[in-house]
XYZ file of C-alpha atoms in Angstrom:
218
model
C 62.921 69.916 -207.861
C 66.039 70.475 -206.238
C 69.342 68.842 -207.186
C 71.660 67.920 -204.623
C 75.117 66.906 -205.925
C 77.119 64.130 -204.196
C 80.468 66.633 -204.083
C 78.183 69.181 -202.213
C 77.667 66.885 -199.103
C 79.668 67.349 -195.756
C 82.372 65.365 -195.201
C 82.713 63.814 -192.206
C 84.138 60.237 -190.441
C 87.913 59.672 -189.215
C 90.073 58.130 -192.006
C 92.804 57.328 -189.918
C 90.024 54.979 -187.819
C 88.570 53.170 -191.398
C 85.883 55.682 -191.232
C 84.576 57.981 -193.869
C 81.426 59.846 -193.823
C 79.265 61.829 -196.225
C 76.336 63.870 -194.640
C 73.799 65.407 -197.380
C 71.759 67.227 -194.556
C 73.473 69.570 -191.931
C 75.326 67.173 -189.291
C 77.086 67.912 -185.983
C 80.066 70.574 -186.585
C 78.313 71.329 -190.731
C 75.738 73.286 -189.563
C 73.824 74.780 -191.754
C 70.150 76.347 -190.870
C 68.777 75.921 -194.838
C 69.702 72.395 -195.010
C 68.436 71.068 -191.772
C 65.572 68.518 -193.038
C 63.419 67.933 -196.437
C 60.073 66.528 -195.256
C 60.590 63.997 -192.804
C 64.237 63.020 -194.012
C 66.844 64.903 -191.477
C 70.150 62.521 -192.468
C 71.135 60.495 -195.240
C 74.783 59.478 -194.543
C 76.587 57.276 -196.771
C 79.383 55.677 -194.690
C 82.483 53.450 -195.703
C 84.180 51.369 -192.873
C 87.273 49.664 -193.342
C 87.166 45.783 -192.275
C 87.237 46.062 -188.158
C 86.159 49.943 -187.719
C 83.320 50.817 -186.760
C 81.094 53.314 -184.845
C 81.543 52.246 -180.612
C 78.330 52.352 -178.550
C 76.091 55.554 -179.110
C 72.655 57.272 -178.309
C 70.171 58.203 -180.588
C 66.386 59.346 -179.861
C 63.243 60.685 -181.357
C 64.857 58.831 -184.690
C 64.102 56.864 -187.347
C 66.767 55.240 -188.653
C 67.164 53.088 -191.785
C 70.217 51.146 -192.912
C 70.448 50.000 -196.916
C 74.002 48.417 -197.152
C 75.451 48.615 -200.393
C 78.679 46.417 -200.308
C 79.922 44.567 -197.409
C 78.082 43.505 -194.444
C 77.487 45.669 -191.525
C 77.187 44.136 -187.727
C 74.579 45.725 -185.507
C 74.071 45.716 -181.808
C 71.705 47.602 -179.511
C 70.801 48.351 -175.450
C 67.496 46.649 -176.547
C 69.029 42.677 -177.202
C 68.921 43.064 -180.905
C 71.891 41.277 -182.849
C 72.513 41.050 -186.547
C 74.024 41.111 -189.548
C 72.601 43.519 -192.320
C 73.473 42.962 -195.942
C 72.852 44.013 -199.413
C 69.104 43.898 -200.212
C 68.637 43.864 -196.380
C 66.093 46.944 -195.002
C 67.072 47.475 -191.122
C 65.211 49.733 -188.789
C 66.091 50.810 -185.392
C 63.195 53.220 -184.156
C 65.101 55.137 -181.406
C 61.943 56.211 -179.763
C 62.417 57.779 -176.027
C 65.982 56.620 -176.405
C 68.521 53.618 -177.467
C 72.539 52.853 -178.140
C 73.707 51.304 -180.546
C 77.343 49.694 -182.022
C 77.501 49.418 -185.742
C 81.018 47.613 -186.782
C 82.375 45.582 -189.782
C 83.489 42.733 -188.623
C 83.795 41.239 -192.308
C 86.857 41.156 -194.537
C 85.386 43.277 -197.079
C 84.886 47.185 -197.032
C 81.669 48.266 -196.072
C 79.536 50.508 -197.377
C 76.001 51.714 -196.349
C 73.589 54.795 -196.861
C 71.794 55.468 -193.303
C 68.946 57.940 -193.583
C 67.558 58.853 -190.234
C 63.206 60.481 -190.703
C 61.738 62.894 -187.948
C 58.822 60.691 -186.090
C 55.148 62.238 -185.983
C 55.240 61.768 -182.099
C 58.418 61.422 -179.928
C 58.701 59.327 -177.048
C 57.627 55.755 -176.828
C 59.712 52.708 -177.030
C 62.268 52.095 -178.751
C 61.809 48.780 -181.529
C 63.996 46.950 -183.756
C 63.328 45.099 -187.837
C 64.794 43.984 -190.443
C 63.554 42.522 -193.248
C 65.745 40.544 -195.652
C 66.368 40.671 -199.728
C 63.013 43.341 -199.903
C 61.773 43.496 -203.471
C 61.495 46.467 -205.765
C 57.600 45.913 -205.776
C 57.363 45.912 -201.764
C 57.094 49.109 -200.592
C 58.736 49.622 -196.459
C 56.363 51.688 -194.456
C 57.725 53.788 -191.381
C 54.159 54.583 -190.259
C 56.060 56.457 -187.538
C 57.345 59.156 -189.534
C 54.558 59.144 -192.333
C 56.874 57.951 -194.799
C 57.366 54.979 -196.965
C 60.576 53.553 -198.366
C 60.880 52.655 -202.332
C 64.333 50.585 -203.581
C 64.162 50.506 -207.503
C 66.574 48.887 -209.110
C 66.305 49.530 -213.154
C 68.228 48.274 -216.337
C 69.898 50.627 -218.497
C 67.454 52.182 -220.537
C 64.139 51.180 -218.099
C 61.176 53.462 -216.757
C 60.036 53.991 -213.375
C 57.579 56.134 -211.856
C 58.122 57.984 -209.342
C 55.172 58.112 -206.070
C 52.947 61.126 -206.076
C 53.417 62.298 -203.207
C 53.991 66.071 -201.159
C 57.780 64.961 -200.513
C 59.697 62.841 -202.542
C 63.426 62.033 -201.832
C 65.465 60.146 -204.220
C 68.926 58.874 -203.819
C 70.471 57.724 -206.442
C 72.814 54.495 -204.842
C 74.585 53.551 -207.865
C 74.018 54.065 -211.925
C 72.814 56.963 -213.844
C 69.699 58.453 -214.157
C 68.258 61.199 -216.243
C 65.058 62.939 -213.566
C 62.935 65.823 -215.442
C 65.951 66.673 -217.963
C 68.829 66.193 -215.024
C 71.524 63.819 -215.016
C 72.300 62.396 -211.368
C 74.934 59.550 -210.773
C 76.028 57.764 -207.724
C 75.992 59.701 -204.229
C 73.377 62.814 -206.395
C 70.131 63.512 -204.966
C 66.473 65.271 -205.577
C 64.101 66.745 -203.387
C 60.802 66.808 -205.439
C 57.862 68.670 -203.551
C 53.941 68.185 -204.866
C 55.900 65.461 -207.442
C 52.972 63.966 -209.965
C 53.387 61.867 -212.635
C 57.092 62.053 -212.510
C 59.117 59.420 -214.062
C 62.917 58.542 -213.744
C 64.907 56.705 -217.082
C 67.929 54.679 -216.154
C 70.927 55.461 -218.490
C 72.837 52.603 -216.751
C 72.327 49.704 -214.091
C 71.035 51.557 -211.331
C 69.728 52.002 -207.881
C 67.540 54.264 -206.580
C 65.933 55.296 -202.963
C 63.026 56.633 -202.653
C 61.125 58.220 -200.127
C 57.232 59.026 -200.098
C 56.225 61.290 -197.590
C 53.080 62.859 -196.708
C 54.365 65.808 -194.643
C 57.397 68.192 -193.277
């Protein structure tokens, strides 16, 4: 297991435009060639835009991406027609494919805030497609067939169990809360990259929420 700490992430965004950024994988000027990906995972941002800022039309391709907002509500708008508004509990995925733009904005009165993990697909090209599924539950796992990875929210009382998926890659995020993972402590913005993880389990020391990802390859 390796523990990544939520001060050792890039920072990144424009504060003076409402926008701040925290990268936990090597992202545009942070380069860094022993942090590029773990299994399919090659971003996990967590972003915080003021009400009205927002990220202006962009390109993305051979991505990915998945949204989890955490507070606030986060306006999305593509090159492919799709239009909404992504919330907490919401799972959105835009699979870039062979290529798409996008606008992400908060156009509510609240701050926003919102992890976006972007997963390396098995086969690039194609085109491009667009979901999101509303209030998921902890028991419903989100496949991304596309990447060979599946998506796990758990959200745990202080003091509860969970098991984490055996699996060759696991990624966990921790969103919010505290956690104690194979004698570690993690809290809000920490993260751990488990490889060949079997019978692992996490304990909640507080409210908490967790993302996790199952992956079969890297």
């Amino acid at each position: 297991m390796d523990v990544r700490r939520a001060e050792e992430r890039y920072r990144g965004g424009d504060p003076a435009a409402g926008i701040s950024s925290l990268h936990a994988f090597s992202f545009g000027p942070h380069y860094d060639p022993d942090n590029l990906r773990f299994g399919a995972v090659i971003a996990c941002n967590e972003e915080w835009l003021a009400p009205g800022a927002g990220f202006d039309e962009h390109p993305h391709s051979h991505t990915e991406i998945i949204t989890w907002v955490v507070e606030g509500e986060l306006t999305h708008r593509d090159s492919a027609g799709h239009e909404s508004v992504v919330r907490p509990g919401d799972v959105q995925r835009l699979s870039a494919a062979g290529g798409v733009r996008h606008v992400e904005r908060n156009d509510g009165p609240e701050p926003l805030t919102f992890v976006q993990m972007w997963l390396a697909p098995l086969t690039p090209g194609g085109d491009p497609s667009y979901e999101i599924v509303h209030g998921i539950a902890d028991s419903t796992p989100y496949a991304v067939p596309e990447a060979g990875a599946m998506l796990h929210v758990r959200r745990l009382t202080a003091g509860e169990r969970t098991a984490l998926p055996d699996a060759p890659f696991v990624y966990v995020h921790v969103v919010r809360g505290e956690i104690k993972l194979d004698g570690e402590e993690l809290g809000p913005g920490d993260a751990a990259r488990i490889t060949d993880a079997k019978d692992w389990e996490v304990l909640a020391g507080s409210p908490a929420e967790l993302l996790l990802w199952e992956m079969a390859a890297g």
